[in-house]
mmCIF file of C-alpha atoms in Angstrom:
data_model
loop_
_atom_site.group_PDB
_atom_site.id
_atom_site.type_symbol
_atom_site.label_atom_id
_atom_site.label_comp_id
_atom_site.label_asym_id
_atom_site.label_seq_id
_atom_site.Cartn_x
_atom_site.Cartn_y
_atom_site.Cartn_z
ATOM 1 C CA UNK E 1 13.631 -134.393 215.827
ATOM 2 C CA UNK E 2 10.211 -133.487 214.305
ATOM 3 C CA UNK E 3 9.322 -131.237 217.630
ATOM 4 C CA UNK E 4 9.348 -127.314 216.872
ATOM 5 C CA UNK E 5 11.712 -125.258 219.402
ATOM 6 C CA UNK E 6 10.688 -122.313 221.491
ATOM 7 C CA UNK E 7 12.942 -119.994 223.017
ATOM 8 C CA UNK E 8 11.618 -117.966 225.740
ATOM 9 C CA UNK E 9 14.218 -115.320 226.813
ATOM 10 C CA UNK E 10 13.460 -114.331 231.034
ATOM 11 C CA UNK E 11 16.315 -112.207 230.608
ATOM 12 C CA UNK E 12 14.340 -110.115 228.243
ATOM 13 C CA UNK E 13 11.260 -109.992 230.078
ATOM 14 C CA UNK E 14 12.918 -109.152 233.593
ATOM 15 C CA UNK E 15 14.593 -106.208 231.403
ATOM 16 C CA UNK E 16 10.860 -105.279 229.990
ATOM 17 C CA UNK E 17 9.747 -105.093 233.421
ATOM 18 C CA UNK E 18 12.421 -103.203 234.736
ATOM 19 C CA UNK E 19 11.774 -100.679 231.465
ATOM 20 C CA UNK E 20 8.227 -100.490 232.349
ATOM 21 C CA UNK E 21 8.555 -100.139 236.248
ATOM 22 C CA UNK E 22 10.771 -96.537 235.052
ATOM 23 C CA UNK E 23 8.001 -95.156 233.142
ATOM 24 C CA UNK E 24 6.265 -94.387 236.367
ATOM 25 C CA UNK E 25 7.528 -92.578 239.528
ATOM 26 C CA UNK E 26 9.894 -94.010 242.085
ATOM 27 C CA UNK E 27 6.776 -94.643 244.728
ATOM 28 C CA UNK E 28 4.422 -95.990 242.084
ATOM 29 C CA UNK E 29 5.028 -100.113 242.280
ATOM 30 C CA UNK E 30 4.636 -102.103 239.117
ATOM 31 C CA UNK E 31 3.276 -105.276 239.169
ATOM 32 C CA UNK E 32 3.202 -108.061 236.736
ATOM 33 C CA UNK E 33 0.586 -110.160 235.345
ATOM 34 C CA UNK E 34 1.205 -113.893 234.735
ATOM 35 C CA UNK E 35 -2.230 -115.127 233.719
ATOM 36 C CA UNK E 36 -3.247 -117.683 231.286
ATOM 37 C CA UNK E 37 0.355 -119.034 232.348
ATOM 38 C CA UNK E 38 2.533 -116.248 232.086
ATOM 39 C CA UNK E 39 0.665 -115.341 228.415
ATOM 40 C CA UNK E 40 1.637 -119.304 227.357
ATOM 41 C CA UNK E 41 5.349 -119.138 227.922
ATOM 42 C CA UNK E 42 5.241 -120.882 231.687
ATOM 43 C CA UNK E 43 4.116 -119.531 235.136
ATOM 44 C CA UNK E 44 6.929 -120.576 236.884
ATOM 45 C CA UNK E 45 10.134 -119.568 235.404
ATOM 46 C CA UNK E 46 8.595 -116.008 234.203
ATOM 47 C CA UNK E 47 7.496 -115.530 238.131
ATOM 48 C CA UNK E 48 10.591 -116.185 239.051
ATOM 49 C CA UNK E 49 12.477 -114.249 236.287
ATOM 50 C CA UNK E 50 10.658 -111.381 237.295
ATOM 51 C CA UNK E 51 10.734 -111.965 241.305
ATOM 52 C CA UNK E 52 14.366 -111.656 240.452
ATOM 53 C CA UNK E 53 14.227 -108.345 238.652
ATOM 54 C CA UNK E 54 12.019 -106.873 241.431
ATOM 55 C CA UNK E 55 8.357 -107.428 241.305
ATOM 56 C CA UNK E 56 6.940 -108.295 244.222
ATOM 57 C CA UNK E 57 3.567 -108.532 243.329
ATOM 58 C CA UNK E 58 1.646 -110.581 240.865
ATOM 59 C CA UNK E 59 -1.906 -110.876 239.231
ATOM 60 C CA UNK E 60 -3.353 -114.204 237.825
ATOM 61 C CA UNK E 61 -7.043 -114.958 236.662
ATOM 62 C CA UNK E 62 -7.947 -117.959 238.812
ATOM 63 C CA UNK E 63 -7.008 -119.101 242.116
ATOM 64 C CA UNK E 64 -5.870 -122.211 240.409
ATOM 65 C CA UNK E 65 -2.896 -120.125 238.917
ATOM 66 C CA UNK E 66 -2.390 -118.543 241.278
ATOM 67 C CA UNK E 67 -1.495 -121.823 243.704
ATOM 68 C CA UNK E 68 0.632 -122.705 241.056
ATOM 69 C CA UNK E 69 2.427 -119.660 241.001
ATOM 70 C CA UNK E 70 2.953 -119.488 244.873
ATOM 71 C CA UNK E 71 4.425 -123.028 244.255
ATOM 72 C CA UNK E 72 7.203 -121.117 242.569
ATOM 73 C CA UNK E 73 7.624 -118.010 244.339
ATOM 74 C CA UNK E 74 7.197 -119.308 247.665
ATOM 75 C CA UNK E 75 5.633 -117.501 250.916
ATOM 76 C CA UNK E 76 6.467 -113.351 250.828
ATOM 77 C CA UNK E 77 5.181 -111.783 247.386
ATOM 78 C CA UNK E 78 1.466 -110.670 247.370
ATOM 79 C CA UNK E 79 -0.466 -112.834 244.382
ATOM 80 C CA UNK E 80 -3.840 -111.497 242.902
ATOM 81 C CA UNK E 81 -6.782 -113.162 242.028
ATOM 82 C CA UNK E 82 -8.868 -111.302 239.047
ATOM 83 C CA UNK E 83 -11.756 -113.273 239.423
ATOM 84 C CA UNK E 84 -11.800 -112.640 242.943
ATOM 85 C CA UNK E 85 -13.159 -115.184 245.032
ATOM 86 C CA UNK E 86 -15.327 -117.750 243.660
ATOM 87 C CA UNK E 87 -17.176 -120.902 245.281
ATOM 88 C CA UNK E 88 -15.125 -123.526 245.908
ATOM 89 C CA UNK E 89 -12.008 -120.696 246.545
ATOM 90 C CA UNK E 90 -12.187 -120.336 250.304
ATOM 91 C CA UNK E 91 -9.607 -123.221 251.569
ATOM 92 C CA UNK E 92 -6.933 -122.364 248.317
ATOM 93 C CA UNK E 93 -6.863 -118.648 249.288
ATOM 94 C CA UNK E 94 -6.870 -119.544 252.846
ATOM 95 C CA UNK E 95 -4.096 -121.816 252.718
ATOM 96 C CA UNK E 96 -2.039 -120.095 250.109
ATOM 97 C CA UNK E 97 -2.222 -116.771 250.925
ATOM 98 C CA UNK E 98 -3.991 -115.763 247.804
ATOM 99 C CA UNK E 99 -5.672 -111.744 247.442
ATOM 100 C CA UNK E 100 -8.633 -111.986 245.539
ATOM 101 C CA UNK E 101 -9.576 -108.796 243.979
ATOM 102 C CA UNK E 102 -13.336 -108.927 244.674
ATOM 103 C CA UNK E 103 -15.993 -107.933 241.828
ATOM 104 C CA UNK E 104 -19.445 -108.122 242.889
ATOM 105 C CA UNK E 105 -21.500 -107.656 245.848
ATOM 106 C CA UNK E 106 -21.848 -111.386 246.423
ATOM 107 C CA UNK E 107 -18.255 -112.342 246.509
ATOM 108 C CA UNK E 108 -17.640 -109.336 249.121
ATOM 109 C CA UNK E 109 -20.534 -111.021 251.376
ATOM 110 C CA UNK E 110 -18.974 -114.486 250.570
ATOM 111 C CA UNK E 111 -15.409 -113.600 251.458
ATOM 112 C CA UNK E 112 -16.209 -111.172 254.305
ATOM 113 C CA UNK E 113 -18.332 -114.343 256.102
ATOM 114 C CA UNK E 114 -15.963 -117.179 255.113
ATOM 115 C CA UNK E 115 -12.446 -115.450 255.865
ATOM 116 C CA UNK E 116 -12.675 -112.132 257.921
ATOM 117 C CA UNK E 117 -9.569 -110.311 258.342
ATOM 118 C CA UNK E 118 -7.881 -112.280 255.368
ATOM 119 C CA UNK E 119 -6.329 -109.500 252.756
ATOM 120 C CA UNK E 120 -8.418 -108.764 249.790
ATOM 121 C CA UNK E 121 -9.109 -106.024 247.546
ATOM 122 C CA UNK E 122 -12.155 -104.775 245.220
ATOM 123 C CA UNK E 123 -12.220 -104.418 241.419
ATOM 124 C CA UNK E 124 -14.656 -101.342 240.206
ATOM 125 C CA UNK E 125 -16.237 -101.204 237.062
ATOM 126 C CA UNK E 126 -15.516 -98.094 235.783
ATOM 127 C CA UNK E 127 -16.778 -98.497 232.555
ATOM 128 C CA UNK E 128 -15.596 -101.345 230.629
ATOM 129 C CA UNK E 129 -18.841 -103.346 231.907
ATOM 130 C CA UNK E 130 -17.068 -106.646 232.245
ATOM 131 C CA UNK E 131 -15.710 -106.921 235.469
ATOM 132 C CA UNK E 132 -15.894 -104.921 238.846
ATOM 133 C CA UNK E 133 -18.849 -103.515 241.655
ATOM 134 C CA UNK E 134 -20.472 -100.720 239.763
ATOM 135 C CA UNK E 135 -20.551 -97.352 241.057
ATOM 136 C CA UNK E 136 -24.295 -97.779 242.309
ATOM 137 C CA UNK E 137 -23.472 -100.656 243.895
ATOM 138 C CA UNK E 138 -20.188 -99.513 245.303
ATOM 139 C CA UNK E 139 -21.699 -96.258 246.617
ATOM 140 C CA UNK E 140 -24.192 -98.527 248.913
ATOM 141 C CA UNK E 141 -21.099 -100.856 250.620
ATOM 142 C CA UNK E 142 -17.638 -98.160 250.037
ATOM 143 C CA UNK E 143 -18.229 -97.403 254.113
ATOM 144 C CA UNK E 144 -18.118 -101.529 254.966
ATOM 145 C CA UNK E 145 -15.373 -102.336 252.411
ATOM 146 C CA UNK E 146 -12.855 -98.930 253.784
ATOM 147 C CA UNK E 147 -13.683 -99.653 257.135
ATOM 148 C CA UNK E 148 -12.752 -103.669 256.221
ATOM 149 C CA UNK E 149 -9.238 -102.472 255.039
ATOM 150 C CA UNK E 150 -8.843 -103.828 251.484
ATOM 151 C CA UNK E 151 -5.224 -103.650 249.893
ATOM 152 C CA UNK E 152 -6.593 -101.950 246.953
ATOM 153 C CA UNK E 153 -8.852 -100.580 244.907
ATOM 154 C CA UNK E 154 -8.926 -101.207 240.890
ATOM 155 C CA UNK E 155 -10.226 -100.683 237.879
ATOM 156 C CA UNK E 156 -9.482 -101.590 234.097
ATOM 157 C CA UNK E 157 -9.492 -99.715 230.716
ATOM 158 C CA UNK E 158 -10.808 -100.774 228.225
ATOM 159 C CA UNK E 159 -8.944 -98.554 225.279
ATOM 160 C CA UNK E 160 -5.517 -98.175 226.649
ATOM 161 C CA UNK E 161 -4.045 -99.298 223.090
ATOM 162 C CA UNK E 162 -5.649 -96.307 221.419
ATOM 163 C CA UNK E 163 -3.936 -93.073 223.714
ATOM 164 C CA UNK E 164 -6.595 -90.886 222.166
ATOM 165 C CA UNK E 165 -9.881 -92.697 222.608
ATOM 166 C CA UNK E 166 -12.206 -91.123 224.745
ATOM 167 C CA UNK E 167 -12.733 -93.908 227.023
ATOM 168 C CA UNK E 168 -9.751 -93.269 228.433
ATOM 169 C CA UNK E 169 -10.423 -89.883 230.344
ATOM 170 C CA UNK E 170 -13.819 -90.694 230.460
ATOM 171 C CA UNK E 171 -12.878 -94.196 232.899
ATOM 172 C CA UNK E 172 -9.943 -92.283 234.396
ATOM 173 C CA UNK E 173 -13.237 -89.797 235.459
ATOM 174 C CA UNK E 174 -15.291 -92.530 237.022
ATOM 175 C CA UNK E 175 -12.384 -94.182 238.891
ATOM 176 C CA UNK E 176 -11.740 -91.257 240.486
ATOM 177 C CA UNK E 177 -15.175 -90.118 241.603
ATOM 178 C CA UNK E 178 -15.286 -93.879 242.823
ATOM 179 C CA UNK E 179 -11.802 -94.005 244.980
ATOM 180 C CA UNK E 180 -11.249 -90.334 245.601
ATOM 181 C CA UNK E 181 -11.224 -89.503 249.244
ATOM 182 C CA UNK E 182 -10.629 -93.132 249.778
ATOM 183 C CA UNK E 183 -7.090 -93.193 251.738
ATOM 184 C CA UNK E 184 -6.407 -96.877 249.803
ATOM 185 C CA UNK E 185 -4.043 -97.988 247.211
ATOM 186 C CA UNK E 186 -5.182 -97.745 243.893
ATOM 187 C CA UNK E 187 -4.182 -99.536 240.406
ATOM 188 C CA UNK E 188 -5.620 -98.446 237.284
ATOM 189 C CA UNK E 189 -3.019 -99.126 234.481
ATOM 190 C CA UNK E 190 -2.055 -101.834 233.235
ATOM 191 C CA UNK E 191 0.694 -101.492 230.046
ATOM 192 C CA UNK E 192 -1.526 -99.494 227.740
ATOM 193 C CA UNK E 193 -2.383 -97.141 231.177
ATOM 194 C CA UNK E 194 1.346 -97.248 231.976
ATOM 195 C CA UNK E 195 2.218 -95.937 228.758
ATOM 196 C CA UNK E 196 -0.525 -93.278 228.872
ATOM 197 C CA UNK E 197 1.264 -91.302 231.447
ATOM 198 C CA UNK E 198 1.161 -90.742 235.060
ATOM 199 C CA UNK E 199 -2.113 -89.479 235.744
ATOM 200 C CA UNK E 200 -3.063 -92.911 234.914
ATOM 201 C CA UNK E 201 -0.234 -94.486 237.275
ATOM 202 C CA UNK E 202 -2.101 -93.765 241.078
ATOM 203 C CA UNK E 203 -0.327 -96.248 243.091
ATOM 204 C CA UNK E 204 0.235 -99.612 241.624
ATOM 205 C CA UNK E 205 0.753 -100.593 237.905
ATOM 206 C CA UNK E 206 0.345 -103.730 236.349
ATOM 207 C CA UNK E 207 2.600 -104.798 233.575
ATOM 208 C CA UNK E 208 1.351 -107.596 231.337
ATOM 209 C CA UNK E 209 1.594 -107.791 227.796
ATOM 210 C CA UNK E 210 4.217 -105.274 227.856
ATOM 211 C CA UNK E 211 6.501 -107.995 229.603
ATOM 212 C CA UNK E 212 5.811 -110.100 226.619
ATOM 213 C CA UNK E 213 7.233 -107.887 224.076
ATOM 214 C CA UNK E 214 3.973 -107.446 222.670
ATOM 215 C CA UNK E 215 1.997 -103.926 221.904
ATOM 216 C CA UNK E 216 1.626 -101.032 222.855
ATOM 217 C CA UNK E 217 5.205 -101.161 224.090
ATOM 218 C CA UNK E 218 6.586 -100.662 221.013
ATOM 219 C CA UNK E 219 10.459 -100.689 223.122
ATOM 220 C CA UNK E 220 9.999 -103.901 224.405
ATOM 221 C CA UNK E 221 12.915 -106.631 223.824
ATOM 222 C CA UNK E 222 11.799 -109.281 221.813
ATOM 223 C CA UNK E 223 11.064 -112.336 224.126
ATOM 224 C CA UNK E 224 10.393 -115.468 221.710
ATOM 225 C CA UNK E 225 11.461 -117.556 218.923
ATOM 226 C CA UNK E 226 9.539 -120.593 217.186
ATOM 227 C CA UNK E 227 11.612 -122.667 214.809
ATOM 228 C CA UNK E 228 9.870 -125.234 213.065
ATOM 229 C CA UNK E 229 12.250 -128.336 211.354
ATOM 230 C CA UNK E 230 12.060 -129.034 208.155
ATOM 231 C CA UNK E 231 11.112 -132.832 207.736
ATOM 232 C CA UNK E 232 10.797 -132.814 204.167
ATOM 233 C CA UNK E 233 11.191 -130.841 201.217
ATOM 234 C CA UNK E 234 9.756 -131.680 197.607
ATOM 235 C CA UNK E 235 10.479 -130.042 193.752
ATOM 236 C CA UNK E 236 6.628 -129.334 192.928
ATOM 237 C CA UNK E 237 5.791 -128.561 189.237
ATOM 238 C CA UNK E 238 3.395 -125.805 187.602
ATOM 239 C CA UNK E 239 -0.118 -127.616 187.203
ATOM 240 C CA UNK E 240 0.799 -129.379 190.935
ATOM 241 C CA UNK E 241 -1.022 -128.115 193.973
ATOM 242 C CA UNK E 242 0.200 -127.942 197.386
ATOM 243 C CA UNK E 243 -1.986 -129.147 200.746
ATOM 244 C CA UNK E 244 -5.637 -129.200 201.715
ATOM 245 C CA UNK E 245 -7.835 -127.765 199.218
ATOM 246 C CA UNK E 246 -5.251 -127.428 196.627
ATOM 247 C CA UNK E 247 -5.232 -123.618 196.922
ATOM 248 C CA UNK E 248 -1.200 -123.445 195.511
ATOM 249 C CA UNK E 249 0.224 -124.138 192.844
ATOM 250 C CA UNK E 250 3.552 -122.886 191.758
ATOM 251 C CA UNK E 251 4.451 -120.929 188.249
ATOM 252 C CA UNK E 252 7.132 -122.061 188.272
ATOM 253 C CA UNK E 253 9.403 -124.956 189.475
ATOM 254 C CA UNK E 254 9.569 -124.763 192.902
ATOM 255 C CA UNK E 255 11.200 -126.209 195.891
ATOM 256 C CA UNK E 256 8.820 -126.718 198.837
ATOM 257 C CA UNK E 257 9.395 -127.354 202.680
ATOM 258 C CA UNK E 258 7.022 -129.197 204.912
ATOM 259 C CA UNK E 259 7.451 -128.011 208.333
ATOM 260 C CA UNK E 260 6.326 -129.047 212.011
ATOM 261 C CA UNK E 261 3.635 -127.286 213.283
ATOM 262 C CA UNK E 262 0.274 -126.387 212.727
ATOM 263 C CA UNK E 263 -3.246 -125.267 214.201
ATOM 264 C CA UNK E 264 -2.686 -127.450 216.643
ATOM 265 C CA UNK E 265 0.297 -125.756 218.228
ATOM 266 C CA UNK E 266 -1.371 -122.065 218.108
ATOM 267 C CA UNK E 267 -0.656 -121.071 214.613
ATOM 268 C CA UNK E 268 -3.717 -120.032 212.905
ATOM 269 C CA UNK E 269 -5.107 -121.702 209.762
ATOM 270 C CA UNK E 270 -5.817 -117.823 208.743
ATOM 271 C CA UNK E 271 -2.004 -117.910 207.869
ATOM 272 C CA UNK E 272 -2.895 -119.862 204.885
ATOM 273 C CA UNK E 273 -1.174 -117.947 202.412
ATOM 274 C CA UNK E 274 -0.636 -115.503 204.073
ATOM 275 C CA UNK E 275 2.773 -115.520 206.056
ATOM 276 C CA UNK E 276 5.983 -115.442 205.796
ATOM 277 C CA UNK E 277 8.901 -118.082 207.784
ATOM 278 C CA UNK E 278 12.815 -116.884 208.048
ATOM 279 C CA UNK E 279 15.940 -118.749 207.547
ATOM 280 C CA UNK E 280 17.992 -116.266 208.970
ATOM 281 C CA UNK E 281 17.152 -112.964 207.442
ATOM 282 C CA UNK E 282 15.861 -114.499 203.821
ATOM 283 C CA UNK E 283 12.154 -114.276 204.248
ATOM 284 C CA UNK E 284 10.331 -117.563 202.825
ATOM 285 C CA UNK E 285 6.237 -117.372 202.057
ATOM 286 C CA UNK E 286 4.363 -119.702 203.753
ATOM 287 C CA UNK E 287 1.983 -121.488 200.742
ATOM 288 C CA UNK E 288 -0.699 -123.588 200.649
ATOM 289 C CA UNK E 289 -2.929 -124.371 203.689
ATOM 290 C CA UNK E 290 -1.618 -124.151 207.716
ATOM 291 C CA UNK E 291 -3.210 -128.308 208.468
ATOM 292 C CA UNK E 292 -2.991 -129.728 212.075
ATOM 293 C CA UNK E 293 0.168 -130.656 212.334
ATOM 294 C CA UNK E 294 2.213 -128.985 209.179
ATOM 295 C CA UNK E 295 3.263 -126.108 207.512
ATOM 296 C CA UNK E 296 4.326 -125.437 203.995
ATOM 297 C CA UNK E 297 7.068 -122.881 202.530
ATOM 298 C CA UNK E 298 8.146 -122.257 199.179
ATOM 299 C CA UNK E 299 12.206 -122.195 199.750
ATOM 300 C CA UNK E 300 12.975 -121.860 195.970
ATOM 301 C CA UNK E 301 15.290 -118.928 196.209
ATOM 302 C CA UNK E 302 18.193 -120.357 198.936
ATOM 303 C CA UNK E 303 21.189 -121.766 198.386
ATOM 304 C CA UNK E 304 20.770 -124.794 200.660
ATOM 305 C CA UNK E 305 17.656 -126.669 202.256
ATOM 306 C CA UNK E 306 17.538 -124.870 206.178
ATOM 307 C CA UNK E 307 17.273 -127.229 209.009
ATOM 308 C CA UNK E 308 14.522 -124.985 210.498
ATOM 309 C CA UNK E 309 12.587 -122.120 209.459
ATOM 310 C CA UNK E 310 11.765 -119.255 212.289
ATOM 311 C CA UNK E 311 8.068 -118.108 212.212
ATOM 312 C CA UNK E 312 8.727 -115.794 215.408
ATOM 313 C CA UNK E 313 11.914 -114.195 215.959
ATOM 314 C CA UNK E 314 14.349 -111.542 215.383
ATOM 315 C CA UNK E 315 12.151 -110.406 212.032
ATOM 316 C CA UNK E 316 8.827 -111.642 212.738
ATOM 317 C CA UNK E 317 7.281 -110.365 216.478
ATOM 318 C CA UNK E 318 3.755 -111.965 217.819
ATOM 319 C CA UNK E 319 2.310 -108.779 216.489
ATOM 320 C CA UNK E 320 3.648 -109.217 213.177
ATOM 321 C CA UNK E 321 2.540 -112.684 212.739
ATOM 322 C CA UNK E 322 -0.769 -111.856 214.449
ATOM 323 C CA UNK E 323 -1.193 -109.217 211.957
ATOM 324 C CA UNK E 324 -0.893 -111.797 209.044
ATOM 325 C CA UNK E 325 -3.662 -114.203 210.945
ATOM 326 C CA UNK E 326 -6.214 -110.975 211.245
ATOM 327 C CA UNK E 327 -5.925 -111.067 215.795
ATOM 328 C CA UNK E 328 -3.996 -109.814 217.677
ATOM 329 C CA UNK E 329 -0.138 -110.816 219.450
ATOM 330 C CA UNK E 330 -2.117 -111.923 223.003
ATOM 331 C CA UNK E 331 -3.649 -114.718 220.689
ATOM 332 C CA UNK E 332 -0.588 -115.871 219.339
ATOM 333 C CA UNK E 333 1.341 -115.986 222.821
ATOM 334 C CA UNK E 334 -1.201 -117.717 224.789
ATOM 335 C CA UNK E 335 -2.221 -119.959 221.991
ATOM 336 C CA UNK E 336 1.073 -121.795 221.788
ATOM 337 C CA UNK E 337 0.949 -125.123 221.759
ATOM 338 C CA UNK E 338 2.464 -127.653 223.915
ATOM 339 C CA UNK E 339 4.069 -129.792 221.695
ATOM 340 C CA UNK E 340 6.840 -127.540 221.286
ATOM 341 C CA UNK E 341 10.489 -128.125 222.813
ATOM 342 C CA UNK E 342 11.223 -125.035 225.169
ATOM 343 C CA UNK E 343 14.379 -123.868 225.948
ATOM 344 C CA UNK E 344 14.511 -120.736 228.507
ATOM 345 C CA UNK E 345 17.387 -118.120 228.379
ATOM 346 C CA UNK E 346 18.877 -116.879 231.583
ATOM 347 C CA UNK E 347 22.084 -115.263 232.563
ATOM 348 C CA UNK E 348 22.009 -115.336 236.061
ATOM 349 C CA UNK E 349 23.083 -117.718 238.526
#
């Protein structure tokens, strides 16, 4: 087969969330965030992995994900909307018992007149300026929305990655002059804020990238593995050139592999050059141009020709390749392609 394989392990991710959900205090609920489709490893089985393990509630971007995560999880666990609720949302939320997390003035009018009573809550902007009611705004409507009963109140750093940035205490300021006083639920961290400690922790967290095995948790279990076949390899000569542009050429004799995958399947053409594959643990540079479709590795120093070559795995994490392509892991995950043959690890029944 010429089809690249991706493992996704849910037994690693249910054990990231469980690792994450101990950072913070017994009464402090973590969440977990299965946007973009679960980060580009697949709604479904991570919801459920994770339902499994505990979490009992979950926050998507769109209504649209978030129907087709309800699809898998069934009636009982809470499901988030980010975006809140846009036109065209009403009957979806309605129907599927989706919360949106409201961010502006007019989706608070629009979902107060089109479904009173129906459970929502109310993203703040507390500084990041991309999301949320500002605190002008939310000082003018706080009496309507507490006396409407929203299931929380939110906000979202914007620096968690960097423990020492100012932002940090400077939001954590401005969320609570916004929801002090309050008597609601409150969520302010997501994995960055989880890591930062517990004054950051209020009542709900929401584990995301964390889950993924992706930074800042630096602990997390490693949750995928991308091997690409080999479908051909060739003895290239000093004074050849390799791929597009002809930007290798070997010094020396040199055996090369042409591997399955390419931009088109989420790995950047900034890897030109500039990564490294594994058979194993024998590291082998990627040369030569990443094209559309394939990859080539200079696999001169083994012993025998590899059926595949890992590009994520046990020695090379989405951070670690992301680093290579100049972006970061949340790029790589989500970028994935869907050409690729996935295979999902799970001990349990």
């Amino acid at each position: 087969m010429a089809t690249s394989s991706l493992t996704i392990d849910l037994d690693a991710i249910a054990a990231n969330w469980r690792a994450l959900d101990r950072l913070s205090a017994p009464e402090v609920q973590t969440a977990a965030v299965v946007k973009a489709d679960a980060y580009g490893l697949g709604a479904g089985k991570v919801a459920r992995a994770l339902a499994w393990a505990g979490a009992r509630r979950f926050f998507v971007a769109a209504a649209e994900e978030g129907a087709a995560v309800r699809q898998a999880l069934g009636p009982g666990p809470q499901i988030n909307i980010l975006s809140g609720h846009m036109a065209g949302d009403t009957e979806m939320l309605n129907d599927l018992e989706l919360t949106p997390m409201l961010n502006s003035l007019e989706q608070i009018t629009r979902h107060l007149e089109a479904l009173p009573g129906h459970p929502f809550g109310v993203q703040l902007d507390s500084g990041m300026n991309r999301l949320g009611v500002e605190p002008v705004e939310w000082q003018a409507v706080a009496p309507i929305i507490i006396e409407a009963g929203p299931v929380m109140l939110m906000s979202h750093l914007a620096c968690a990655d960097e423990p020492d940035h100012p932002m940090n205490q400077a939001q954590l300021e401005a969320f609570h002059e916004m929801t002090d006083g309050t008597g609601l639920p409150r969520s302010f961290a997501a994995t960055g804020g989880i890591l930062l400690g517990p004054k950051y922790h209020f009542d709900l967290t929401r584990a995301g990238i964390g889950l993924y095995g992706g930074r800042p948790f630096e602990m997390a279990e490693r949750v995928v593995t991308l091997s690409l076949p080999v479908i051909q390899t060739r003895d290239v000569m000093p004074g050849e050139v390799v791929g597009y542009a002809a930007s290798w050429e070997p010094e020396m004799p040199s055996v090369i592999a042409t591997v399955a995958a390419g931009y088109a399947d989420g790995l950047p053409r900034r890897l030109s050059n500039n990564a490294v594959l594994w058979d194993g643990d024998t590291p082998c540079p990627l040369i030569g141009r990443v094209s559309m479709d394939l990859i080539t590795v200079d696999v001169t120093h083994l012993k025998e020709i590899p059926k595949s070559l890992d590009i994520l795995g046990q020695h090379q994490s989405v951070d670690d390749l992301a680093d290579a392509a100049g972006t970061i892991g949340y790029e790589i995950l989500t970028g994935l392609g869907k050409r690729y043959s996935r295979r999902y690890l799970e001990t349990r029944g």
